[in-house]
mmCIF file of C-alpha atoms in Angstrom:
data_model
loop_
_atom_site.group_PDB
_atom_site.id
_atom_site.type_symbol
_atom_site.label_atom_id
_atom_site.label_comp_id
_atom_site.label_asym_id
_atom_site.label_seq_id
_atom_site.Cartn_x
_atom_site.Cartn_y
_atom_site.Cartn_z
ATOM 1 C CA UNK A 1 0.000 0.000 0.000
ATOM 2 C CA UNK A 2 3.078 2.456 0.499
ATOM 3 C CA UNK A 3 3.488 2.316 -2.683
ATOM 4 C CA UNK A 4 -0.006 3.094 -4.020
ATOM 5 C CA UNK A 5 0.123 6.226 -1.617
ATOM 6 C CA UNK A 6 3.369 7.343 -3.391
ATOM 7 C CA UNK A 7 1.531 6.962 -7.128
ATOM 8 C CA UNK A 8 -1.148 8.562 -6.280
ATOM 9 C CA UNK A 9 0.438 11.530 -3.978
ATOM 10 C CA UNK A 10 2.666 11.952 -7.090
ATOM 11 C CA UNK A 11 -0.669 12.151 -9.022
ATOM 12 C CA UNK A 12 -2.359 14.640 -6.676
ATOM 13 C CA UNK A 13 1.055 16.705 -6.943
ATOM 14 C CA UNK A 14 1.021 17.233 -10.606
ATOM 15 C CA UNK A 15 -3.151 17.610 -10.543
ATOM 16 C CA UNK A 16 -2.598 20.282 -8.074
ATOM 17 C CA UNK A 17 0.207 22.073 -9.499
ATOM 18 C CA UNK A 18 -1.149 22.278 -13.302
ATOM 19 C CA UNK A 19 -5.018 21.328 -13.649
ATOM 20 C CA UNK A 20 -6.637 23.336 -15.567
ATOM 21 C CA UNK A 21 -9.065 24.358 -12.993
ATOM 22 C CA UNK A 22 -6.873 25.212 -9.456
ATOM 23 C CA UNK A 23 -10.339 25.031 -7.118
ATOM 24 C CA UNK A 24 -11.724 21.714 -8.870
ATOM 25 C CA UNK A 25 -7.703 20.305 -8.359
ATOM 26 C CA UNK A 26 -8.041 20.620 -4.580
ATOM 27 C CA UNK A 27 -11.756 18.864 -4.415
ATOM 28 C CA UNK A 28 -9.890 16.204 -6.503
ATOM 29 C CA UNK A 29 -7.402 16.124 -4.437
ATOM 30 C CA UNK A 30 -9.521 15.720 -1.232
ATOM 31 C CA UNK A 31 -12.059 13.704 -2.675
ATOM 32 C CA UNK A 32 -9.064 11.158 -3.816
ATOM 33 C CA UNK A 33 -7.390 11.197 0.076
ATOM 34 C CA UNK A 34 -10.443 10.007 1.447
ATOM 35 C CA UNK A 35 -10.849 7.136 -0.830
ATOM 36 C CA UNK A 36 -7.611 6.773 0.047
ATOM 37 C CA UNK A 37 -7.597 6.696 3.647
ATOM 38 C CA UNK A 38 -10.784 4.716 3.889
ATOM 39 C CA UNK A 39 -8.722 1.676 2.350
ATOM 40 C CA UNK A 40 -10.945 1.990 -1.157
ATOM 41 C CA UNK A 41 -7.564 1.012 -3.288
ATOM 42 C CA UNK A 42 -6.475 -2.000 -0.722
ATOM 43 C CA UNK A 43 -6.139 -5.124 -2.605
ATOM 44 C CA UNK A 44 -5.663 -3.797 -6.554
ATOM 45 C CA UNK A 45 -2.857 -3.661 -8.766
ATOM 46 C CA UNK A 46 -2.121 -2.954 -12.155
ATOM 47 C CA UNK A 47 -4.889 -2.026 -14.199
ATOM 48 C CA UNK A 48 -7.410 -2.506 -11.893
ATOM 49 C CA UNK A 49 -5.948 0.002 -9.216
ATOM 50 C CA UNK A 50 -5.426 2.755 -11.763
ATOM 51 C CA UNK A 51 -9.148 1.955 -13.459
ATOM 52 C CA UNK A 52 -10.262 2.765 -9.114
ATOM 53 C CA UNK A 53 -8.209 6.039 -8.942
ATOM 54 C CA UNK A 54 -9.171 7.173 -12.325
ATOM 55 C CA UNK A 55 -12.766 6.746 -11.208
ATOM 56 C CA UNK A 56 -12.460 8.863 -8.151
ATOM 57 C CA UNK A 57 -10.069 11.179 -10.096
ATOM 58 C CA UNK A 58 -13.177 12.255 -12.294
ATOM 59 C CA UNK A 59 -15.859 11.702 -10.067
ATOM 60 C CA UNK A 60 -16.221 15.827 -9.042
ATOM 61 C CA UNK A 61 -15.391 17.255 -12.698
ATOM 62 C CA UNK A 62 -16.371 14.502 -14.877
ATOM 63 C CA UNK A 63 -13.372 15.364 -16.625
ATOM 64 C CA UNK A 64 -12.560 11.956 -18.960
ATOM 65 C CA UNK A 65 -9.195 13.010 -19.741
ATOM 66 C CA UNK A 66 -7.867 13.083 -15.874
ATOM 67 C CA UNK A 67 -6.226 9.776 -15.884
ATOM 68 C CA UNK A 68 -3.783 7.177 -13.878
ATOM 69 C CA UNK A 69 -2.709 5.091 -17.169
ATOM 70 C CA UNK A 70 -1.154 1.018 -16.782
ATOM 71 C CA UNK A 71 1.225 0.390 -19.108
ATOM 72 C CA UNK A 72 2.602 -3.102 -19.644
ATOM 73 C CA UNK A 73 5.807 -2.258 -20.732
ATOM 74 C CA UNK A 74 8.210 -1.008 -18.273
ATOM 75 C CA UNK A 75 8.923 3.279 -18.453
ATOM 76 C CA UNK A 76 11.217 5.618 -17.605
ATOM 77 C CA UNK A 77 10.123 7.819 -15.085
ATOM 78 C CA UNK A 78 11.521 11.344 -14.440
ATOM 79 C CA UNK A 79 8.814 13.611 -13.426
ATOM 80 C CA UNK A 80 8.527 14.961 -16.674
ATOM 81 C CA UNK A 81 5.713 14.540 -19.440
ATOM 82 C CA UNK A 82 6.841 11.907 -21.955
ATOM 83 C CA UNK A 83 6.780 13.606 -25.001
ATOM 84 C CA UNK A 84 7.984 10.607 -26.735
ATOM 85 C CA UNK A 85 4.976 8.375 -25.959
ATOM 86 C CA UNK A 86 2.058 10.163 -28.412
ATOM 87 C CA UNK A 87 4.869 10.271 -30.845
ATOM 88 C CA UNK A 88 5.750 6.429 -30.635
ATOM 89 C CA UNK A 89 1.949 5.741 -30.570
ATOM 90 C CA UNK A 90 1.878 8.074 -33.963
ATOM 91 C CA UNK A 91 4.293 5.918 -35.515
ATOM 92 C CA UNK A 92 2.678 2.870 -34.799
ATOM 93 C CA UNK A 93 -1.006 3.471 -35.540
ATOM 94 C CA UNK A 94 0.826 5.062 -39.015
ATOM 95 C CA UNK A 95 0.614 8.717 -38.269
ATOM 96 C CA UNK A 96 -3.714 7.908 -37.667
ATOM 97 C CA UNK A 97 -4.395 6.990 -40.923
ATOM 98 C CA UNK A 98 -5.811 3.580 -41.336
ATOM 99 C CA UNK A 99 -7.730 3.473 -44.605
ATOM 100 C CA UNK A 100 -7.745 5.695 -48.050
ATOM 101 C CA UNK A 101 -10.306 4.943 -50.749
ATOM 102 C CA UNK A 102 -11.972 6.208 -53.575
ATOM 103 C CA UNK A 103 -15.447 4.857 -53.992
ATOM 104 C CA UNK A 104 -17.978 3.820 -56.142
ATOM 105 C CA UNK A 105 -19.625 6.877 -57.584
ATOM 106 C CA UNK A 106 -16.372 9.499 -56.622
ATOM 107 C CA UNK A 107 -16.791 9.574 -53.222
ATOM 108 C CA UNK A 108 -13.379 9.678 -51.062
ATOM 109 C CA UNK A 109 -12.864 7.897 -47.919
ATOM 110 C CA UNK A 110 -10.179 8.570 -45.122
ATOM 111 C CA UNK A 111 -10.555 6.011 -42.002
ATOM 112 C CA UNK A 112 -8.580 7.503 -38.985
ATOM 113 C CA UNK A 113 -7.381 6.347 -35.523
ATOM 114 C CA UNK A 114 -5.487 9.876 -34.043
ATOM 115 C CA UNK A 115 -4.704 13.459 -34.813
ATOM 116 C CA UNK A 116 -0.750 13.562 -35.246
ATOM 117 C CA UNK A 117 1.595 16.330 -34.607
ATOM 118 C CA UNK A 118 1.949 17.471 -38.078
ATOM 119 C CA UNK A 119 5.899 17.573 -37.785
ATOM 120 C CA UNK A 120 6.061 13.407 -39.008
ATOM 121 C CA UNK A 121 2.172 13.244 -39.248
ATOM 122 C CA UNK A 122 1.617 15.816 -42.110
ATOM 123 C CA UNK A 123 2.955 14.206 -44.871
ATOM 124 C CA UNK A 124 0.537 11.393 -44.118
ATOM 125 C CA UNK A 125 -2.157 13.325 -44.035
ATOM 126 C CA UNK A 126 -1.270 15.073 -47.126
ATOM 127 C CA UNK A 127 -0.567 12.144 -48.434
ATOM 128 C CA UNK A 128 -4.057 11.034 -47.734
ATOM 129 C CA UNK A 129 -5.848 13.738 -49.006
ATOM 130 C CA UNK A 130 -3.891 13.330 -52.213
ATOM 131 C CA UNK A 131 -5.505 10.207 -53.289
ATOM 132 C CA UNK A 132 -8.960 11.651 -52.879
ATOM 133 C CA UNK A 133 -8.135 14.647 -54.139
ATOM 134 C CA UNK A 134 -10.020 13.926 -57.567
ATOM 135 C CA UNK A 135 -12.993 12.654 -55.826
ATOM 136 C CA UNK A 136 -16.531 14.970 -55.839
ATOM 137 C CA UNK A 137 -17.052 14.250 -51.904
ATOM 138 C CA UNK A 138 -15.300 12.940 -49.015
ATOM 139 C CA UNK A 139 -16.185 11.093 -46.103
ATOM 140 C CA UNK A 140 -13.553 11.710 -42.703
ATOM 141 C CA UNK A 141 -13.880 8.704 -40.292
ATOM 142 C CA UNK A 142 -13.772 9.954 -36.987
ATOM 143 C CA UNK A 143 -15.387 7.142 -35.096
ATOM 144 C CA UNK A 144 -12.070 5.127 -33.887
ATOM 145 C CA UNK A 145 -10.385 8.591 -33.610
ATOM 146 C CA UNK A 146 -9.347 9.261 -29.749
ATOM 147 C CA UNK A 147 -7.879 12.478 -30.114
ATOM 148 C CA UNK A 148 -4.156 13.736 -30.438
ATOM 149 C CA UNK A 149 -2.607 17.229 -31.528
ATOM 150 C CA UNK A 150 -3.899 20.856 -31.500
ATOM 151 C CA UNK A 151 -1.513 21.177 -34.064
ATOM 152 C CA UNK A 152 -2.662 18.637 -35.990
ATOM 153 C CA UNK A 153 -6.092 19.260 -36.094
ATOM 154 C CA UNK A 154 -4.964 23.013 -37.872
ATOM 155 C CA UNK A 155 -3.121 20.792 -40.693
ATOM 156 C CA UNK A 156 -6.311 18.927 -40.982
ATOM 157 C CA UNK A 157 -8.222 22.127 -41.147
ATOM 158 C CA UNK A 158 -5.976 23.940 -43.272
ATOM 159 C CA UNK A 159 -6.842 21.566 -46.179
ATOM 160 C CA UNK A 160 -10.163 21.652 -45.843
ATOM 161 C CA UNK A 161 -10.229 26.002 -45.954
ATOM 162 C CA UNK A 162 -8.742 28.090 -48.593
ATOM 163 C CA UNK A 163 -5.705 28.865 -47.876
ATOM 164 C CA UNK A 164 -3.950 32.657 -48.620
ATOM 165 C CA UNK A 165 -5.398 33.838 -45.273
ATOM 166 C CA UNK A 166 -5.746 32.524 -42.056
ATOM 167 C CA UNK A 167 -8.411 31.507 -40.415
ATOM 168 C CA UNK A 168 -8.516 31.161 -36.907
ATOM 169 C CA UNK A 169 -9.862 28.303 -35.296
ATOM 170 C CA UNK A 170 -9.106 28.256 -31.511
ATOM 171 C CA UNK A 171 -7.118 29.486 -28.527
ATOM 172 C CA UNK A 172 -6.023 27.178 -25.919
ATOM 173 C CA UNK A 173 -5.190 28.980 -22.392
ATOM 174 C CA UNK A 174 -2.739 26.982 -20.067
ATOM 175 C CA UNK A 175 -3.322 27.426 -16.563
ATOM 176 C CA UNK A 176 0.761 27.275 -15.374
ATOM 177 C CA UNK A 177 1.519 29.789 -17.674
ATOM 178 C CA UNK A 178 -1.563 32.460 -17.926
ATOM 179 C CA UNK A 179 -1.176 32.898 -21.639
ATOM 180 C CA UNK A 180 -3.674 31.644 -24.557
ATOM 181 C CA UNK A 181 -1.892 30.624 -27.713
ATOM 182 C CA UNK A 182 -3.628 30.946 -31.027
ATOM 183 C CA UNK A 183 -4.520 28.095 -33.730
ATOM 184 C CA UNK A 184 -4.820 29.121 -37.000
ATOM 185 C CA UNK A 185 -5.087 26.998 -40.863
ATOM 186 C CA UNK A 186 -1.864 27.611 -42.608
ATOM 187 C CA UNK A 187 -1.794 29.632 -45.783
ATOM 188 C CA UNK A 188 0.476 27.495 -47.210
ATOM 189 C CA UNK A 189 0.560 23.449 -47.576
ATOM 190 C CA UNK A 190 3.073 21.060 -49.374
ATOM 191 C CA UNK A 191 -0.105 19.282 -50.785
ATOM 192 C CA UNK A 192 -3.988 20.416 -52.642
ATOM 193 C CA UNK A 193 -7.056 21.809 -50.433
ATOM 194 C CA UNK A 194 -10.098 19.707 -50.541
ATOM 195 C CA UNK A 195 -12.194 22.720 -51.651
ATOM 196 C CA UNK A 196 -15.711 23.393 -52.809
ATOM 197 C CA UNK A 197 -17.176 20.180 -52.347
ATOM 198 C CA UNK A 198 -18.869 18.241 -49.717
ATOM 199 C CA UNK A 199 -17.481 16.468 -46.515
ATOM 200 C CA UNK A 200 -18.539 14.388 -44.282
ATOM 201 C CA UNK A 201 -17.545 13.711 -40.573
ATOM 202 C CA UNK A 202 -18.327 10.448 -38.878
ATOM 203 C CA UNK A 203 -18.343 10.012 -35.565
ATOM 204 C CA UNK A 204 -19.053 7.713 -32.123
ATOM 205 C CA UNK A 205 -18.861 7.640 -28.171
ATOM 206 C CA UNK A 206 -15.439 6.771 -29.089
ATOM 207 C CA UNK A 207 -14.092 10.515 -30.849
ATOM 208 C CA UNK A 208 -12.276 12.156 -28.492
ATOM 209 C CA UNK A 209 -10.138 15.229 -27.753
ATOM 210 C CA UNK A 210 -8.307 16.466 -31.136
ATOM 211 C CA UNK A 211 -11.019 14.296 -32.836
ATOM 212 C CA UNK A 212 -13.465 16.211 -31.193
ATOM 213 C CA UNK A 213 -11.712 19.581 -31.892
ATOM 214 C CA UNK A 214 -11.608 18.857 -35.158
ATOM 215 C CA UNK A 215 -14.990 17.509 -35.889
ATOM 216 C CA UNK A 216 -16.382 20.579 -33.759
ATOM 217 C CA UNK A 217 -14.436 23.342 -36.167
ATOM 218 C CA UNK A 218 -15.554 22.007 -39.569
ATOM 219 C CA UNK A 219 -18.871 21.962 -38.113
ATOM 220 C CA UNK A 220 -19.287 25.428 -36.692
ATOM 221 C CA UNK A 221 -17.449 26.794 -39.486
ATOM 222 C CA UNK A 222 -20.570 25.116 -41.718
ATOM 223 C CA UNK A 223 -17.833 23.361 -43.646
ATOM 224 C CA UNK A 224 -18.826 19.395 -43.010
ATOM 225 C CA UNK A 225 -21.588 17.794 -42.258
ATOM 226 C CA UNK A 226 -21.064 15.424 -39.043
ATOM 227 C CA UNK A 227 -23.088 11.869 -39.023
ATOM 228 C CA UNK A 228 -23.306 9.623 -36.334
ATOM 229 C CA UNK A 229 -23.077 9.489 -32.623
ATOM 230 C CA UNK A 230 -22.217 12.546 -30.220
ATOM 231 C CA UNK A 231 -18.611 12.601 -29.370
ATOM 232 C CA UNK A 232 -17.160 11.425 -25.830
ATOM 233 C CA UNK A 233 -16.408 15.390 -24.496
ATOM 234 C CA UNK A 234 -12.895 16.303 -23.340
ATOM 235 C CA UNK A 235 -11.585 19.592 -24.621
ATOM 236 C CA UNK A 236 -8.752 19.855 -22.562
ATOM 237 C CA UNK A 237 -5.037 19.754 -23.710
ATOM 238 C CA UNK A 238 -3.621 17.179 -21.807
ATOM 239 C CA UNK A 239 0.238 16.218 -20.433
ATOM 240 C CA UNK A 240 1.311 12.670 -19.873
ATOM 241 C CA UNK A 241 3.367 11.940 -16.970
ATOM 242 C CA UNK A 242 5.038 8.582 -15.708
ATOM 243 C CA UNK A 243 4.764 8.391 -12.264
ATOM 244 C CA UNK A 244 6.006 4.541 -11.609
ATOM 245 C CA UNK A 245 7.322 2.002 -14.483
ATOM 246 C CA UNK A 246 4.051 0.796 -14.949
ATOM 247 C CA UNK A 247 1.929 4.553 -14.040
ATOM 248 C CA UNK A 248 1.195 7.449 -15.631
ATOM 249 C CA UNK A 249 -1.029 10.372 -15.141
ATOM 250 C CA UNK A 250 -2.584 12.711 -17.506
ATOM 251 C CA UNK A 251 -3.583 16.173 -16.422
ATOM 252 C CA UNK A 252 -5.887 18.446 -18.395
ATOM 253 C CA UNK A 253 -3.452 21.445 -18.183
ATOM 254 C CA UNK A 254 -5.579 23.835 -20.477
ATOM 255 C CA UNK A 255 -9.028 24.504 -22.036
ATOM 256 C CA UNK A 256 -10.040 25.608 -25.538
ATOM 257 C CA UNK A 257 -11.732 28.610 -26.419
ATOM 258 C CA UNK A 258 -13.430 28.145 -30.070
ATOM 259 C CA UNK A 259 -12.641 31.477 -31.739
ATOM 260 C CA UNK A 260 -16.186 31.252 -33.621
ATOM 261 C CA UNK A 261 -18.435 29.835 -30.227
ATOM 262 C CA UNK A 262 -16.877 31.414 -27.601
ATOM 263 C CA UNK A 263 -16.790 27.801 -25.990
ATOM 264 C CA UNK A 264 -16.046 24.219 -26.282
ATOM 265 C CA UNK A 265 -17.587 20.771 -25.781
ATOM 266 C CA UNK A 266 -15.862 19.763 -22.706
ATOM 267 C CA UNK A 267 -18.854 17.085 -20.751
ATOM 268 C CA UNK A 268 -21.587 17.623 -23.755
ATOM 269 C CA UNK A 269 -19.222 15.953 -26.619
ATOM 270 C CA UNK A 270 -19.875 17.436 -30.209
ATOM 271 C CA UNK A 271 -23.235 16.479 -31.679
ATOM 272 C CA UNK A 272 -23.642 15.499 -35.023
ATOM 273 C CA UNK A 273 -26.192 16.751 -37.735
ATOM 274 C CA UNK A 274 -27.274 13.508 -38.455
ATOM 275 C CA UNK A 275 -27.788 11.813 -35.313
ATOM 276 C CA UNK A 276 -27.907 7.757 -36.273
ATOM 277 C CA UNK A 277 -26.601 5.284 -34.538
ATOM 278 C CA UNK A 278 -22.690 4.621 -34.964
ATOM 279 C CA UNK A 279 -22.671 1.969 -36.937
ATOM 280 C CA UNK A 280 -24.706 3.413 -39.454
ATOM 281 C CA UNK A 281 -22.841 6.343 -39.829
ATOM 282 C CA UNK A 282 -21.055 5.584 -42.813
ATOM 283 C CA UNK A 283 -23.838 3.924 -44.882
ATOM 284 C CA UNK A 284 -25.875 7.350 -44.057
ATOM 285 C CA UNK A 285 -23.459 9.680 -44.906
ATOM 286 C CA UNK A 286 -22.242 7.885 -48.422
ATOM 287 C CA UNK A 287 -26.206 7.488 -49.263
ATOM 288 C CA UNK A 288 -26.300 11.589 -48.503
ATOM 289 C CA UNK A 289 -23.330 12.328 -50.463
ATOM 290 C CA UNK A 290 -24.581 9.913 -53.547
ATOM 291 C CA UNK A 291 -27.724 11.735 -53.307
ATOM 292 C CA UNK A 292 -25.994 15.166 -53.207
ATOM 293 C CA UNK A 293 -24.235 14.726 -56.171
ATOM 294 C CA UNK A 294 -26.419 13.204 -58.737
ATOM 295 C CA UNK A 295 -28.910 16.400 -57.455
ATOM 296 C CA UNK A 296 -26.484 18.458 -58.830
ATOM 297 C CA UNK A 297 -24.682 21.235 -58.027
ATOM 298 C CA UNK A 298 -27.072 23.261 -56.056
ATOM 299 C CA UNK A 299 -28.014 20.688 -53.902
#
């Protein structure tokens, strides 16, 4: 047990120190002690410990993306976020993009499981886009997306806007710091916009985070159409931190400010136009899109 009080001490440390919200970090905090000292977390390990604490850890904010994490393989742990873990995840999930096609009747189709950091994930994406670029719609999979990179959700927007100007999407303000940074398209890409023509967003209980971000700014920019099932709700930027060789702990440090809402979807999720059942989301949205098109232009 001394060493469960250490992981999650070490948790309520970093929670206290950078949450996004300072008062909700201490009712965390005190909330998470009592569990603590009533003996809620005698008897678990591993997975089953961390799936307790992350329980308790969101039960006063409902805030999905405060976390203790179990990971299998063994870390290194120096009380700083792991930067290198998104990226490895990146790599192996192939920068997010799972599945590129062109369908019958012109219809693109991009099947995606993250939002990368555009430094190694934009080429992918470009890459993807590129082999749908021809097409007369597209449909975005977002249901197996869990989230990823503020960053990477502007290269996703950027080809989906004109570029020469840009348009901004969102500010994220970090508690630690005080200061909102700015998220803007880019006026320039290495690869085509996918311009003038329709898209579609899929999504699921499972889209989440950058998914969500992104999904949210094509549709309150009137640029996409979203099908399927509203998202799972976490807007906040989050840091990753090993706490053990086995536990880690993410901590919303910031919240997103939607430059054309005023507000995010933190709790709510982001609710689609076309509410049908996950599942069905795809067969919906390329039965739209076929429709669209042989309509005609104005449609």
């Amino acid at each position: 047990m001394q060493n469960a009080t250490h992981v999650i001490e070490a948790a309520l440390d970093r929670l206290l120190a950078e949450y996004v919200f300072e008062e909700k970090a201490t009712e965390v905090a005190a909330v998470v002690r009592t569990r603590l000292a009533e003996g809620a977390y005698e008897g678990l390990a591993g997975p089953e410990f961390c799936a307790a604490v992350t329980a308790d850890l969101q039960q006063p904010t409902g805030d999905k993306h405060l976390r203790l994490l179990w990971s299998e393989e063994p870390q290194e742990v120096d009380g700083e976020e792991d930067e290198d873990f998104f990226a490895e995840l990146a790599r192996s999930e192939n920068q997010g993009i799972r599945r590129v096609e062109r369908l019958a009747g012109d219809v693109g189709y991009i099947d995606t499981t993250l939002v990368p950091e555009p430094g190694e994930g934009g080429p992918m994406i470009s890459a993807a886009l590129s082999l749908v670029a021809n097409t007369k719609a597209l449909i975005l999979d977002l249901r197996s997306n869990r989230g990823g990179s503020t960053y990477g959700m502007s290269y996703w927007c950027s080809h989906l806007f004109p570029g020469g100007e840009s348009l901004h999407l969102t500010d994220v303000y970090r508690r630690t710091t005080g200061l909102t940074q700015q998220f803007w398209t880019l006026p320039y890409l290495p690869g085509e916009r996918y311009l003038d023509r329709p898209v579609y967003v899929l999504t699921g209980p499972v889209t989440f985070s950058g998914a969500e971000d992104l999904a949210y700014n094509l549709k309150v920019r009137g640029r996409a159409t979203l099908v399927g099932e509203t998202t799972r709700g976490g807007a906040h930027p989050t840091g990753y931190y090993p706490l053990s060789e086995h536990i880690s702990v993410t901590v919303p440090y910031a919240r997103s400010i939607n430059a054309v809402t005023g507000g995010d979807w933190e709790g709510v999720g982001v609710v689609p136009d076309l509410a049908v059942p996950a599942d069905q989301a795809f067969d919906v949205a390329y039965q739209d899109a076929l429709e669209r098109l042989a309509a005609g232009p104005a449609a």
